[in-house]
Tab-separated table of C-alpha atoms in Angstrom:
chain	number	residue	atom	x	y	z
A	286	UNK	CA	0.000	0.000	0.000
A	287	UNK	CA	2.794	2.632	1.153
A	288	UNK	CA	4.526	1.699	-2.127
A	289	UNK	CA	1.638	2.322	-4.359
A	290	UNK	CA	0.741	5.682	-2.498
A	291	UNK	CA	4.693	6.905	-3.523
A	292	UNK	CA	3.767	5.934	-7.018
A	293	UNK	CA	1.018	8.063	-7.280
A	294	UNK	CA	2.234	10.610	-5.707
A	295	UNK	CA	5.501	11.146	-6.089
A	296	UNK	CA	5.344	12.760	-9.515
A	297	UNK	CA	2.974	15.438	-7.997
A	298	UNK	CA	5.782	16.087	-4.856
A	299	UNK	CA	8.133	16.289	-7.984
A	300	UNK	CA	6.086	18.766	-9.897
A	301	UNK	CA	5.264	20.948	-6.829
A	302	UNK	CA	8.188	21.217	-4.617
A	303	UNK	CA	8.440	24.595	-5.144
A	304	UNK	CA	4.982	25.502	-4.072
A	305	UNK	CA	5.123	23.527	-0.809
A	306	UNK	CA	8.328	25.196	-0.166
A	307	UNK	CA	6.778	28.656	-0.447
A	308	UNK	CA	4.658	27.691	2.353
A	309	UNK	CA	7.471	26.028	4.122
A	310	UNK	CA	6.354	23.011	3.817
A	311	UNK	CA	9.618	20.394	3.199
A	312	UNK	CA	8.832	17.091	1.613
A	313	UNK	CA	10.569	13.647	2.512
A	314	UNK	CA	12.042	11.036	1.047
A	315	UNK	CA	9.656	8.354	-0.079
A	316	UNK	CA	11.388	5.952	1.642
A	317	UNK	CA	10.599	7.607	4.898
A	318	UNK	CA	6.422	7.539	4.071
A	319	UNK	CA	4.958	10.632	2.034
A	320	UNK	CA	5.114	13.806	5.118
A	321	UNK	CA	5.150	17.412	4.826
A	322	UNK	CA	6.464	19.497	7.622
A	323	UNK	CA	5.268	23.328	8.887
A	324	UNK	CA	6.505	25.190	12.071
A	325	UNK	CA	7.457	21.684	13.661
A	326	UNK	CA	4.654	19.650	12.640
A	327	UNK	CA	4.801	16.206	10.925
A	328	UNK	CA	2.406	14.617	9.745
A	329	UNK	CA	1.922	11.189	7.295
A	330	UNK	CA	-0.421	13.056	4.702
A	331	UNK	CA	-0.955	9.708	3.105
A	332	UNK	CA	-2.747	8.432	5.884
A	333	UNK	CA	-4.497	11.625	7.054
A	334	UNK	CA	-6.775	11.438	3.891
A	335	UNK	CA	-7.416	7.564	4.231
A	336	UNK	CA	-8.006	7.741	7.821
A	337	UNK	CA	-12.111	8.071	7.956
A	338	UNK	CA	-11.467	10.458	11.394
A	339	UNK	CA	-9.017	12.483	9.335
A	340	UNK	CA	-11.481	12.882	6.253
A	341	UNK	CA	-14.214	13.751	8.142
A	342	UNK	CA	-12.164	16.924	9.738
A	343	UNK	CA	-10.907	17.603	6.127
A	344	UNK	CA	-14.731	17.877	5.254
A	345	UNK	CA	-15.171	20.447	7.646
A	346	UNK	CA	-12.347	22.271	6.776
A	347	UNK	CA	-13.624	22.311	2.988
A	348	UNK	CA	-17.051	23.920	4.148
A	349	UNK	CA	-15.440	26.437	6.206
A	350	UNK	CA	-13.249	27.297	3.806
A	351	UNK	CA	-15.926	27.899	1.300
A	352	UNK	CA	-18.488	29.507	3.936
A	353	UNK	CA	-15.618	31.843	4.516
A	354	UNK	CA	-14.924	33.239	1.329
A	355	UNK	CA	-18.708	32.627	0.072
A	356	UNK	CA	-18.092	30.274	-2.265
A	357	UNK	CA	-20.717	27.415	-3.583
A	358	UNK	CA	-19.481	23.799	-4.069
A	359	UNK	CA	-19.442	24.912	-7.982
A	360	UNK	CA	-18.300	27.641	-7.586
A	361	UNK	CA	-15.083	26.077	-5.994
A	362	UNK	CA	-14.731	23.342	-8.324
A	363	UNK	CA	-14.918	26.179	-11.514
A	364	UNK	CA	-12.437	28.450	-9.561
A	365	UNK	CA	-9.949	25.401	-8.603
A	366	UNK	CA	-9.852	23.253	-12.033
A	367	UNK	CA	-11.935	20.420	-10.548
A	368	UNK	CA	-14.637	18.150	-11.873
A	369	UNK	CA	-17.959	19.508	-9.958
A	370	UNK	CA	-19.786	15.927	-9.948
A	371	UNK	CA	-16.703	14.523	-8.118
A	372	UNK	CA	-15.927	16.747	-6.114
A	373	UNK	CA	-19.781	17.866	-4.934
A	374	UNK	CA	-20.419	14.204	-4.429
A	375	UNK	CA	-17.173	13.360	-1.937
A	376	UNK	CA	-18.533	16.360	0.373
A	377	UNK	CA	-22.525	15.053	-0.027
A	378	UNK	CA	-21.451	11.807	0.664
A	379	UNK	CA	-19.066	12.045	2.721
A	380	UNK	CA	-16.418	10.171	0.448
A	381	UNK	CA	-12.683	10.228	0.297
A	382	UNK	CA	-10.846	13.426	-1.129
A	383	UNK	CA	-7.540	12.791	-2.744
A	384	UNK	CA	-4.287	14.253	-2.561
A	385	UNK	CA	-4.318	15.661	-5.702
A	386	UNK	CA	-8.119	17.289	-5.323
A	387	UNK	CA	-6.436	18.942	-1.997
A	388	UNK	CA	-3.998	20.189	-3.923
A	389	UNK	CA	-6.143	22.008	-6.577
A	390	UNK	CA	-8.164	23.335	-3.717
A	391	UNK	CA	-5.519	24.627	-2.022
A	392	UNK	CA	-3.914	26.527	-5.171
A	393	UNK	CA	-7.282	27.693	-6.502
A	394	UNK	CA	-8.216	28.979	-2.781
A	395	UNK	CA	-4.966	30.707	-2.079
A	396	UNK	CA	-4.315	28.807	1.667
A	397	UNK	CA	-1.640	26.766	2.593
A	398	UNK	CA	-1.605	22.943	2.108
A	399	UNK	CA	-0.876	22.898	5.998
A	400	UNK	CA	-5.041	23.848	6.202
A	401	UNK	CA	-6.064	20.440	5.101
A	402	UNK	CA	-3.252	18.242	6.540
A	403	UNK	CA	-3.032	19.958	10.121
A	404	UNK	CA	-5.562	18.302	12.965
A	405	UNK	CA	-6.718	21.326	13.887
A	406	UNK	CA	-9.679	22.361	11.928
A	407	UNK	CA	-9.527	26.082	13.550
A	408	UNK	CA	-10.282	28.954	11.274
A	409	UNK	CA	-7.438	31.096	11.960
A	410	UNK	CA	-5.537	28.579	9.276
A	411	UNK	CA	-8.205	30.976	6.721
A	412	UNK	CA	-6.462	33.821	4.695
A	413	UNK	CA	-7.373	37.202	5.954
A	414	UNK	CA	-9.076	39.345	3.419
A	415	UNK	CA	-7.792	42.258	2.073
A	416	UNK	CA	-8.835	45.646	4.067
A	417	UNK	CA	-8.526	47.902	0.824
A	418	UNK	CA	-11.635	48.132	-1.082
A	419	UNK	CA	-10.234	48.805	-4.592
A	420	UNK	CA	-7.768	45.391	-4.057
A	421	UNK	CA	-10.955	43.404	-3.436
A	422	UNK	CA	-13.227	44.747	-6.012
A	423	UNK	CA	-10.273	44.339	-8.153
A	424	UNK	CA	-9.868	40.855	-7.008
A	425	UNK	CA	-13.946	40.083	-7.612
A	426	UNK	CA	-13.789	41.673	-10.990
A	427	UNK	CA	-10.964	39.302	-11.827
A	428	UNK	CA	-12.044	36.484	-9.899
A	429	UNK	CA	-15.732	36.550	-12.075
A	430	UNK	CA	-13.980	36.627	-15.479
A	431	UNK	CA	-11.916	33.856	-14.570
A	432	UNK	CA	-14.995	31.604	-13.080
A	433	UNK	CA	-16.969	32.454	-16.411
A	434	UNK	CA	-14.110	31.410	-19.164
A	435	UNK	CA	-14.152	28.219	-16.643
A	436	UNK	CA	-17.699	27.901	-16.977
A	437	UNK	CA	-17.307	28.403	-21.066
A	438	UNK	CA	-14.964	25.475	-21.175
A	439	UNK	CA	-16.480	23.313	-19.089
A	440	UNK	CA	-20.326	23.919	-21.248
A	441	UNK	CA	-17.552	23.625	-24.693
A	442	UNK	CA	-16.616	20.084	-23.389
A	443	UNK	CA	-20.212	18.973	-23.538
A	444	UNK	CA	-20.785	15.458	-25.315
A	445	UNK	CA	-23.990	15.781	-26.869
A	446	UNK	CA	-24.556	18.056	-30.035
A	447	UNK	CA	-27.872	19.462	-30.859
A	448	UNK	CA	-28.168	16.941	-34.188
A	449	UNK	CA	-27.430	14.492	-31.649
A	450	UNK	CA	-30.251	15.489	-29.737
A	451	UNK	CA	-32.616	15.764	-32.690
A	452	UNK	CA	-31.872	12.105	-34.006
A	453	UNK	CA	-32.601	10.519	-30.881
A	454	UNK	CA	-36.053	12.825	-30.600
A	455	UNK	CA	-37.091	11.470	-33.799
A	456	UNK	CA	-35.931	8.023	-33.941
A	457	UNK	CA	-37.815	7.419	-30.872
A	458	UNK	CA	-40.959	9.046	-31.743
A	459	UNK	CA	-40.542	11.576	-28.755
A	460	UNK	CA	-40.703	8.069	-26.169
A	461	UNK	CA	-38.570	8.751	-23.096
A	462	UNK	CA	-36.251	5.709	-24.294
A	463	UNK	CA	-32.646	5.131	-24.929
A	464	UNK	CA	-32.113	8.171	-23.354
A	465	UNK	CA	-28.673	7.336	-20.833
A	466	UNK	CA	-26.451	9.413	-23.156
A	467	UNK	CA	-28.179	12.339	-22.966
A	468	UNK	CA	-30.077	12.767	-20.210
A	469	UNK	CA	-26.326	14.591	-18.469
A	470	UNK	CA	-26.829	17.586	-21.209
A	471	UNK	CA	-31.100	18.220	-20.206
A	472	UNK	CA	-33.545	19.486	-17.851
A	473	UNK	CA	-36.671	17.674	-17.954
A	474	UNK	CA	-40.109	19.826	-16.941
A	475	UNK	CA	-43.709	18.506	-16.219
A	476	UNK	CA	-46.182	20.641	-18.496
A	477	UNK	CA	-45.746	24.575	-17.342
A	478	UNK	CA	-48.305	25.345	-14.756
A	479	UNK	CA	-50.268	28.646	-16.725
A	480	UNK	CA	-52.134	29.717	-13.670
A	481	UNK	CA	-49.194	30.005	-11.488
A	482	UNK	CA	-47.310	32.061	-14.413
A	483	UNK	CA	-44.239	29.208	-14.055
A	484	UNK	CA	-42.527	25.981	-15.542
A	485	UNK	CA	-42.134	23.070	-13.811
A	486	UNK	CA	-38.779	21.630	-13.719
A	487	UNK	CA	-38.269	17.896	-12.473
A	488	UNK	CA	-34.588	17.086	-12.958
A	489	UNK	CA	-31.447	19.218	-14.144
A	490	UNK	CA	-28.754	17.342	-15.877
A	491	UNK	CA	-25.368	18.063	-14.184
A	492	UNK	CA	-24.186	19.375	-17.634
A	493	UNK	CA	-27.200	20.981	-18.899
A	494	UNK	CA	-26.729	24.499	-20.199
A	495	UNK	CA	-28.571	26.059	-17.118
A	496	UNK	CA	-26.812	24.152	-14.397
A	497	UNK	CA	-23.442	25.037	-15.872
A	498	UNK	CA	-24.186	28.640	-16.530
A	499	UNK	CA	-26.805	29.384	-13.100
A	500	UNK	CA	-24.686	27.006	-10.936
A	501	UNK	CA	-27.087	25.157	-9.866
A	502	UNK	CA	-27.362	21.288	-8.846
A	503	UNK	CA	-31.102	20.083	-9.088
A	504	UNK	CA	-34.237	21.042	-10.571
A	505	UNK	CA	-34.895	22.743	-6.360
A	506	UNK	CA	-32.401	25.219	-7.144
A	507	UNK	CA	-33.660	25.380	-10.816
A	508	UNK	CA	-37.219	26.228	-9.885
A	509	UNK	CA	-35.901	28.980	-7.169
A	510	UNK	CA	-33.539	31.017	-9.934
A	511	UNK	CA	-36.667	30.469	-12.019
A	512	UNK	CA	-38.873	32.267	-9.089
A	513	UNK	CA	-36.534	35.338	-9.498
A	514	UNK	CA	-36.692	36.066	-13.375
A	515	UNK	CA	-39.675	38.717	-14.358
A	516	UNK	CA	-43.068	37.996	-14.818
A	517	UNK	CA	-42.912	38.718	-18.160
A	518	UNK	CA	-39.573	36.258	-19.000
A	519	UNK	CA	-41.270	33.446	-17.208
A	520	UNK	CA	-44.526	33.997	-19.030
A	521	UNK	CA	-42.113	33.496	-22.543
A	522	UNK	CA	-40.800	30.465	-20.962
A	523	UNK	CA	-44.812	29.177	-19.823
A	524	UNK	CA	-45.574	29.962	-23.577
A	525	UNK	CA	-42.182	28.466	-24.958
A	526	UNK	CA	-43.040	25.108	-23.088
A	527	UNK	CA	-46.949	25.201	-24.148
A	528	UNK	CA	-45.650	25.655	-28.179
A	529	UNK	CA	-43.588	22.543	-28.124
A	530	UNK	CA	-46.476	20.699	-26.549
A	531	UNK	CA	-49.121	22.178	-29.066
A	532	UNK	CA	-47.111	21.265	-32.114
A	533	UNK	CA	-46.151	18.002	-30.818
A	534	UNK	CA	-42.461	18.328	-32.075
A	535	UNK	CA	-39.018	19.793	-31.004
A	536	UNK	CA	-38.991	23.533	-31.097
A	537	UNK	CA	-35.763	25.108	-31.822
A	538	UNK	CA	-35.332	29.000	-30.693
A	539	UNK	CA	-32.666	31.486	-29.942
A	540	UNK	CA	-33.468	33.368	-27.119
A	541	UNK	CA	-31.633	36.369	-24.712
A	542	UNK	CA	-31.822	36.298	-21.163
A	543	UNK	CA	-30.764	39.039	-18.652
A	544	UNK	CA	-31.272	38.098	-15.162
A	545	UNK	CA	-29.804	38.358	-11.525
A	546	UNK	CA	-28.986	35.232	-10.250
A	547	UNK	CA	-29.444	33.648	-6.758
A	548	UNK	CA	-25.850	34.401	-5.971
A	549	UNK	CA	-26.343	37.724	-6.653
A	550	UNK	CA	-24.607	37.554	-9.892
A	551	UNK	CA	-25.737	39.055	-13.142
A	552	UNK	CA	-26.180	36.866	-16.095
A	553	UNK	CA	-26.432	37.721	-19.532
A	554	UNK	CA	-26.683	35.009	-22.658
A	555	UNK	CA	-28.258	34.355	-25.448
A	556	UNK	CA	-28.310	30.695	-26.811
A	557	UNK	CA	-30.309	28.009	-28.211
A	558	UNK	CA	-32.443	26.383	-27.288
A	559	UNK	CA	-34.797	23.178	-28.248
A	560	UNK	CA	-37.831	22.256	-26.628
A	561	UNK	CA	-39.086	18.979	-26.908
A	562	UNK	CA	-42.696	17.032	-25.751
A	563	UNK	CA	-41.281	13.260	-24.655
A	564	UNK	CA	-43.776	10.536	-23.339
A	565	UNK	CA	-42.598	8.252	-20.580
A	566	UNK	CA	-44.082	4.632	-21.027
A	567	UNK	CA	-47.267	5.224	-19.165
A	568	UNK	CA	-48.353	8.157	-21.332
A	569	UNK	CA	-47.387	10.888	-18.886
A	570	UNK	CA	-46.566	13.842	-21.033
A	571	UNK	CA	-43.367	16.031	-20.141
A	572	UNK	CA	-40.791	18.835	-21.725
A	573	UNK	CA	-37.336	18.339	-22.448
A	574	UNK	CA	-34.918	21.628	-22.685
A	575	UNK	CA	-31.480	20.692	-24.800
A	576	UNK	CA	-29.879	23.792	-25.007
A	577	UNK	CA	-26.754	25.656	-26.125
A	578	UNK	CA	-23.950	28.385	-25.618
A	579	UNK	CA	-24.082	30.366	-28.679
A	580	UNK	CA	-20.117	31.763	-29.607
A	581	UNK	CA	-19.432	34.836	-31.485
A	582	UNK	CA	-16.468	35.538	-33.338
């Protein structure tokens, strides 16, 4: 076992020596166990995130971390160069976080490795935020361009194209079958609800357009950025969803949005989109939204 941890991790002490060292944290020879060393302490990091104790404490240190500099779970995995579906499952479910997922963290957080590996899980280990207003705004400004080029390449690494989409609509006669290669690229709606003004979202793929782009998880957290649009842009959407259903076939629009979203961020996009009516095997009637980043230049 302590063998096969060196393997793996060896090329990454290799690769990073330099940026433990600007922390002052020394690394040791392989054949004395994987250890990094700060202000006296030693600790086997190798065992730290296998010991279930250990990644429990590393858990917390992950959600103060991101309570601290208020930060959502994909927020952090766009700012630190992580798959989100990994990385938001470990914390849900309480699984195992690698060394190298640390690592990203650590970089794409700005704190010192030391954070995660000490067995203290005190918040005084947290960066203190700059005091001058311009340097943070600065920082924000900077810090939003960066997380939206992260969100462009992680929508531009999507599987599914929209004649993908379309062939699979039509060879299946809008039935909700064969559908396990796409359903990660969808949101899937229940008819829109006309008195109540809204649609009715049931599931969010984890790379649908809208989860990628409103940071968002599950159709919950769909339905609540939906709640904040305008009356009038959710009454588009109502009669979008209603005009797929009427003509009984995939409707394929470009639309602009300009919204504010639950984080407090501004969003503005246009794209396309396709709306589809899809049958599950019962009958039950529901909408499928495949849609897409539109580039320019």
């Amino acid at each position: 076992m302590e063998a096969a941890t060196a393997a793996i991790c060896l090329p990454l002490v290799k690769a990073s020596a330099s940026y433990w060292q600007s922390y002052g944290i020394a690394t040791w020879p392989v054949s004395q166990g994987l250890r990094c060393c700060d202000s006296g302490f030693v600790q086997d990091v190798s065992q730290n995130v296998k010991d279930p104790a250990n990644m429990a404490l590393i858990h917390e240190k992950i959600s103060a971390l991101l309570a601290d500099k208020n930060l959502s779970n994909r927020q952090a995995a766009l700012r630190c160069g992580i798959p989100y579906g990994t990385f938001n499952s470990a914390l849900k479910h309480e699984r195992e976080i690698g060394w190298s997922m640390l690592d990203a963290l650590a970089r794409g957080l700005g704190v010192s490795f030391h954070y995660f590996s000490s067995d203290t899980a005190e918040l005084e280990l947290l960066p203190k935020l700059h005091d001058d207003l311009a340097e943070r705004k600065a920082f924000e400004i900077l810090d939003a361009r960066l997380q939206a080029a992260a969100r462009t390449r992680q929508y531009s690494g999507c599987d599914v194209s929209l004649q993908d989409f379309l062939d699979w609509w039509f060879a299946n006669s809008g039935r909700l079958e064969g559908f396990d290669r796409l359903q990660h690229a969808v949101d899937i709606f229940d008819p829109p609800d006309q008195e109540q003004n809204r649609i009715q979202p049931i599931r969010s793929g984890p790379a649908s357009l809208a989860s990628i782009c409103f940071e968002i998880s599950d159709s919950d957290q769909l339905r609540s950025t939906l709640n904040g649009f305008s009356a009038k842009l959710n009454a588009d959407l109502v009669m979008a969803h209603s005009e797929a259903i009427s003509r009984g076939e995939p409707v394929i629009t470009h639309p602009s949005i300009d919204v504010k979203l639950l984080n407090g961020r501004r969003f503005t996009r246009q794209y396309r989109r396709v709306l589809a009516p899809v049958y599950l095997p019962d009958g039950k009637l529901l909408v499928v939204n495949f849609s897409q980043d539109i580039k320019f230049g």
